[in-house]
Coordinates of C-alpha atoms in Angstrom, one line a residue:
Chain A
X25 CA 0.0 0.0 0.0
X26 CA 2.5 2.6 1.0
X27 CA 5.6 2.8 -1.5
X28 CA 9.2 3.3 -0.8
X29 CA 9.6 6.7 -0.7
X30 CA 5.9 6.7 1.1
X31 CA 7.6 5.0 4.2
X32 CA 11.5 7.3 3.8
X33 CA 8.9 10.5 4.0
X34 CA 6.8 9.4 7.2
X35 CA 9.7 7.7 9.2
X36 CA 11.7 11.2 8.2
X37 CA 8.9 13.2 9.5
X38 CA 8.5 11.3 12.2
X39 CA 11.7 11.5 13.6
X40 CA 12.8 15.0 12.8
X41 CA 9.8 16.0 14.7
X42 CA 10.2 13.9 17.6
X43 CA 14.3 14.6 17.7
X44 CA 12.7 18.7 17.1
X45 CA 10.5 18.2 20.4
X46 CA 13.0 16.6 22.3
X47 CA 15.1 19.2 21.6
X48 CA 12.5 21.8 22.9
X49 CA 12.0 20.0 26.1
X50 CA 15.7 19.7 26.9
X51 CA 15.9 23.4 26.2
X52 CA 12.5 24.8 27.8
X53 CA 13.4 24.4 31.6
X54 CA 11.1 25.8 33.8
X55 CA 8.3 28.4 33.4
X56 CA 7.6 31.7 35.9
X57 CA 6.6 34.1 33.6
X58 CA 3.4 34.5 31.3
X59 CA 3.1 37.1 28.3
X60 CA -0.2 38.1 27.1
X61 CA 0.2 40.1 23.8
X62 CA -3.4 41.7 21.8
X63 CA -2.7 41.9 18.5
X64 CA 1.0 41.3 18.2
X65 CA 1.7 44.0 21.0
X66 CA 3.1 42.7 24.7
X67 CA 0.2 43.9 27.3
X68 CA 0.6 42.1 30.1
X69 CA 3.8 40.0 31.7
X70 CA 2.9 38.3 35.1
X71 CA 4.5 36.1 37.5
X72 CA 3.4 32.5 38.0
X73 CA 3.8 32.9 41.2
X74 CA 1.3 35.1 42.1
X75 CA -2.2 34.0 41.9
X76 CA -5.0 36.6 40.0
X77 CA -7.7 37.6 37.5
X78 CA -7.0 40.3 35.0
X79 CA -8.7 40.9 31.8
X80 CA -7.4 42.7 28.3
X81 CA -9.4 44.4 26.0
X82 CA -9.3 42.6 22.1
X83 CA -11.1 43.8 19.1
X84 CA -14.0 41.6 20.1
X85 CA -14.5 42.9 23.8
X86 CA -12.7 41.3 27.0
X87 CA -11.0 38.4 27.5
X88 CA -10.8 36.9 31.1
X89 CA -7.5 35.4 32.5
X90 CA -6.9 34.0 35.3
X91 CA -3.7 32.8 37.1
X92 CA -3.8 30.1 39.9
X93 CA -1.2 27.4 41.3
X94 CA 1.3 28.3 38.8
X95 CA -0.9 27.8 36.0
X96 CA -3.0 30.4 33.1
X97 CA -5.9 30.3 31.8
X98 CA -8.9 32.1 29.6
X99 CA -12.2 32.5 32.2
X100 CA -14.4 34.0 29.5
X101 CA -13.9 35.2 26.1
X102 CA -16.4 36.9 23.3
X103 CA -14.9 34.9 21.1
X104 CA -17.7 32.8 18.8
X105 CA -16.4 29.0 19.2
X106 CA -14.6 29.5 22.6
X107 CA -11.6 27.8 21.8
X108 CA -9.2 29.9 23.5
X109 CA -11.4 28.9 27.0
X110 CA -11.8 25.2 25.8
X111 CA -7.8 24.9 25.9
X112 CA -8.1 25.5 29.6
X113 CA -5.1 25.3 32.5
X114 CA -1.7 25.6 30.9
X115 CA 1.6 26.0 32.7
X116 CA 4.9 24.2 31.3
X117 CA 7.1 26.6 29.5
X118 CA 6.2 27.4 25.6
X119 CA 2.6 26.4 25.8
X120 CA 0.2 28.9 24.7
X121 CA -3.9 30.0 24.7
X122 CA -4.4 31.4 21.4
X123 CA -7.6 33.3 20.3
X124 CA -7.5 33.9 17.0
X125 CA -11.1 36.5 16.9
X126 CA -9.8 38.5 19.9
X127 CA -6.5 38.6 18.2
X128 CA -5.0 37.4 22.4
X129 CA -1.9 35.3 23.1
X130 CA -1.0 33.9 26.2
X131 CA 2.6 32.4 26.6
X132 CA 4.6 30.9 29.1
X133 CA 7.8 31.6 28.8
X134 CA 10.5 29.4 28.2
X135 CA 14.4 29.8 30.0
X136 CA 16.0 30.2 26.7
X137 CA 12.9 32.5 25.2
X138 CA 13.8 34.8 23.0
X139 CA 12.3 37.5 25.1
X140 CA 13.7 36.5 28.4
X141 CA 16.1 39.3 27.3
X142 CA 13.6 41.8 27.3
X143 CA 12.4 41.0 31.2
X144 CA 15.9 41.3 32.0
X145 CA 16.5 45.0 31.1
X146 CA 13.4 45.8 31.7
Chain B
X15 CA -6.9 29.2 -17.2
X16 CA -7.3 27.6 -20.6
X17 CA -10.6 26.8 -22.2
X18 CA -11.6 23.4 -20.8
X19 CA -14.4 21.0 -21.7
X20 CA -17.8 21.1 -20.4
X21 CA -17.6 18.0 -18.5
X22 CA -14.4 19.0 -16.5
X23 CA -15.8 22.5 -15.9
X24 CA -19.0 20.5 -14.3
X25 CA -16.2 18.1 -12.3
X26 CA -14.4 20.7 -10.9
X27 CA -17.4 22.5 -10.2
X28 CA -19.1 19.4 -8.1
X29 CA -15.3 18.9 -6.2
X30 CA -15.4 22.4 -5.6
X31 CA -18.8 22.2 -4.2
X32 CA -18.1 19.0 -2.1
X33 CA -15.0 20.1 -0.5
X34 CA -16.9 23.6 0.4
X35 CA -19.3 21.5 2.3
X36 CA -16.9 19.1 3.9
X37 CA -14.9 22.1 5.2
X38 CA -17.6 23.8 6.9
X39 CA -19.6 20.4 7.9
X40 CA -16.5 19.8 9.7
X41 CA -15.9 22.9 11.5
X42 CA -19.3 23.1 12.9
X43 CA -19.7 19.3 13.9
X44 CA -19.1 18.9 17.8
X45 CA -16.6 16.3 17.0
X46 CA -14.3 15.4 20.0
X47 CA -10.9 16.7 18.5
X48 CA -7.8 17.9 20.1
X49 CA -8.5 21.7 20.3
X50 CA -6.3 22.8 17.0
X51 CA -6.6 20.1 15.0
X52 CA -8.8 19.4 12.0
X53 CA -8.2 15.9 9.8
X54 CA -9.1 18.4 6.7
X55 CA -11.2 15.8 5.1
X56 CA -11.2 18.8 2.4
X57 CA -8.0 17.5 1.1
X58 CA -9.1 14.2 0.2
X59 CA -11.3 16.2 -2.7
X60 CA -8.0 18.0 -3.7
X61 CA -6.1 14.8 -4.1
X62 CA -9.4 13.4 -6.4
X63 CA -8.5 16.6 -8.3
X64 CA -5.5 16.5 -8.5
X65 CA -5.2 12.6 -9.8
X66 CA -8.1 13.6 -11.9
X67 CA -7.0 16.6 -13.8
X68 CA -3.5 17.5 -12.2
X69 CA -2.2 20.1 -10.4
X70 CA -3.9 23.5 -11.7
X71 CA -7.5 21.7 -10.7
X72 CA -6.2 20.9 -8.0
X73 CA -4.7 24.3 -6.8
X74 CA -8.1 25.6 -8.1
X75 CA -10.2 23.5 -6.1
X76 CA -8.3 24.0 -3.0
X77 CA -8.4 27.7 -3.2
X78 CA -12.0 28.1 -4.3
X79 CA -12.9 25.9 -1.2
X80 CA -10.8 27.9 1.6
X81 CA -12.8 31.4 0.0
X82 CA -16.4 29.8 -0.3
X83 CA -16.0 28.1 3.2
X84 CA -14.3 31.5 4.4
X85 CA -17.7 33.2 3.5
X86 CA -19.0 31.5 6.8
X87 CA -16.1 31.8 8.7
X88 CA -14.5 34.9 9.9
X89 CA -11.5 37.1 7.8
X90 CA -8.6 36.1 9.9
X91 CA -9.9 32.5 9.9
X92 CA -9.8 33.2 5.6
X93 CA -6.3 34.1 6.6
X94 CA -5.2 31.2 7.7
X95 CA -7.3 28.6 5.1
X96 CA -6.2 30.5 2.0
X97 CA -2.7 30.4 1.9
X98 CA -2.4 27.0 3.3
X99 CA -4.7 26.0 0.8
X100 CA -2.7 27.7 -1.6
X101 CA 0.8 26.0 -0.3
X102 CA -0.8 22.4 0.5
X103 CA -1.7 21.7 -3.2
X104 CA 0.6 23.6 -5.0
X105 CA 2.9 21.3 -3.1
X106 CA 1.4 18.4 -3.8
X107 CA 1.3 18.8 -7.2
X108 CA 4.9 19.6 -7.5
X109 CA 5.8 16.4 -5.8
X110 CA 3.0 14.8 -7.7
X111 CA 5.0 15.3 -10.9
X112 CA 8.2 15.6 -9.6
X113 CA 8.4 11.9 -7.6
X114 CA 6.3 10.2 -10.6
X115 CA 4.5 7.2 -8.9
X116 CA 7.5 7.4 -6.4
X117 CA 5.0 9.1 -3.7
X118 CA 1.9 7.4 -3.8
X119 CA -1.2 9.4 -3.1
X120 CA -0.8 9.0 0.8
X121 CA 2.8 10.3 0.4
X122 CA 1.1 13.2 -1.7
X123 CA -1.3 13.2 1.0
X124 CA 1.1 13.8 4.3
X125 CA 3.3 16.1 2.4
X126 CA 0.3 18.2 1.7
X127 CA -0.9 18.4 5.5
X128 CA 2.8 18.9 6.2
X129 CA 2.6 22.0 4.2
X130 CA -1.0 23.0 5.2
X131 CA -0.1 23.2 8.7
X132 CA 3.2 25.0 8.4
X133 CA 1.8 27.5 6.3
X134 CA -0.6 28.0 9.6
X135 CA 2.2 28.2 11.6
X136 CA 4.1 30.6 9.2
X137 CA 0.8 33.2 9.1
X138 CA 0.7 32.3 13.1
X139 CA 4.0 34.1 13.5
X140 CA 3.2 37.0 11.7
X141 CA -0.3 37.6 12.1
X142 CA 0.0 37.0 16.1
X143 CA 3.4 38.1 16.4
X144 CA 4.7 34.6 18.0
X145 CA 8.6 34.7 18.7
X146 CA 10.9 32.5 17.4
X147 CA 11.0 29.7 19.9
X148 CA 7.1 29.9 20.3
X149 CA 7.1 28.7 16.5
X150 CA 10.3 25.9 17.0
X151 CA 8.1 24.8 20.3
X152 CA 4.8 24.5 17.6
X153 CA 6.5 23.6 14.9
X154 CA 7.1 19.2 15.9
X155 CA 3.8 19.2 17.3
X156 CA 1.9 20.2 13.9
X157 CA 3.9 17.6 12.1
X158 CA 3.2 15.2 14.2
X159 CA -0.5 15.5 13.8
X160 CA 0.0 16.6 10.1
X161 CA 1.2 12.9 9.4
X162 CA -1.4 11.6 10.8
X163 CA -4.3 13.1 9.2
X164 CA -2.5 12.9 6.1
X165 CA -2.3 9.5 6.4
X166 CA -5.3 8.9 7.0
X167 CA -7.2 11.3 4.5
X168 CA -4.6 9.8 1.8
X169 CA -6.4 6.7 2.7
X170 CA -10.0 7.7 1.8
X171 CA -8.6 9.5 -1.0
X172 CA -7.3 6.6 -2.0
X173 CA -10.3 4.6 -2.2
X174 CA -12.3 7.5 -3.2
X175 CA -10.4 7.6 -6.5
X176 CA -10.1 3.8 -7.2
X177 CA -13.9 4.0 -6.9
X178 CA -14.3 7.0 -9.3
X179 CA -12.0 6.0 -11.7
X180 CA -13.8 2.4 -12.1
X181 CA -17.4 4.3 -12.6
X182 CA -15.9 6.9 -14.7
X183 CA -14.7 4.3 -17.3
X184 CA -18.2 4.3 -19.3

């Protein structure tokens, strides 16, 4: 059923994407910091660490977050199919709640992120 | 496009028409599904296209299907369906004629969601501003899952055509 090249293509997929994720977990450490960006611009960066509810404003209207044993999450959005909620609780480094409507980001970030730089001089 | 016969026009039409539906039947069915993912049973109407007619129908029926299904969708959901659309079956028909019979249609079919989903990823980073290792972190995750649906909408595709291509033999 599957040809020669059929079976090169998949186990080469296969494994550059599981060497690429190993990779990323080796590298991604531990998480204390979450970014919450509204349409590409950085509007919120909170500690982990310190459990609260804070809201941003999208083009759609407000999205809830809430931050609670080291963990993020979206309470409420106006989004239409809720996705961004749906994804609930995350909190290892590089995982992110996306809302595509509301144009929100969350993102934990990572040790090595590339802007871990940016919290430093900050 | 060139002039084309009556009876491809009508094809291409009906594929169009089917994969429209398919895309929008299966965004709005409460399918249990990982949050992001989609198998993008759309594709197996591009691969019948594209084994039917080659790779211009096929790039035509992909990217007539991400604007009619966009019509009941939002824009920046347009944004990402069109150019993976786009990418996904140019690609495949590049490999299409490029590997010969080397890649059969579930090759075709992986490579496609291969492309499909890092196009996403690709309009992702600039339409949401990701950073670099946000993408890198996404990036083995979506071709994981791409090889998987591609495998497995290759498969009906697969079938789909053997099946057409015995009725269409009058």
């Amino acid at each position: 059923m599957l040809t020669r090249y059929d079976r090169f293509l998949i186990i080469g997929l296969l494994a550059l994407a599981l060497l690429c994720l190993g990779i990323v977990r080796y590298r991604a450490g531990r998480t204390d910091t979450v970014l919450v960006q509204v349409d590409g611009e950085e509007v919120i960066r909170a500690s982990l660490a310190a459990d609260r509810r804070f809201w941003v404003d999208g083009p759609l209207g407000r999205t809830e977050i809430e931050i609670r044993d080291e963990r993020v999450r979206v309470v409420d959005s106006p989004c239409e199919r809720k996705i961004c909620v749906r994804t609930g609780w995350i909190g290892k480094p590089y995982q992110m709640v996306i809302c595509v409507p509301n144009r929100v980001v969350i993102r934990l970030l990572g040790s090595d992120d590339d802007d871990g730089l940016d919290a430093i001089t900050e | 496009m060139r002039s084309m016969d009556t009876q491809k026009m009508v094809r291409l039409s009906l594929l169009i028409s089917l994969a429209t539906v398919l895309s929008i039947l299966e965004n709005q069915l409460p399918i249990p599904r990982p949050l992001w993912l989609r198998l993008g049973l759309a594709n197996v109407i591009t691969l019948v296209a594209l084994m039917m007619y080659g790779t211009r129908a096929a790039v035509t029926v992909a990217c007539m299907r991400a604007l009619l299904a966009g019509i009941f969708g939002t824009l920046p959901m347009l944004a990402f369906s069109f150019p993976a659309a786009l990418a996904s079956s140019t690609a495949m028909g590049v490999l299409h004629r490029v590997s010969g019979q080397r890649l059969s249609i579930i090759g075709l079919s992986i490579s496609g969601a291969v492309v499909h989903n890092l196009t996403q990823l690709l309009v992702a980073y600039f339409l949401l501003s990701l950073n670099r290792s946000s993408i890198l972190a996404l990036a083995p995750l979506l071709v994981l899952a791409a090889v998987g649906a591609g495998f497995v909408t290759g498969l009906i595709a697969r079938y789909l055509v053997r099946h057409l291509f015995s009725s269409f033999e009058e």
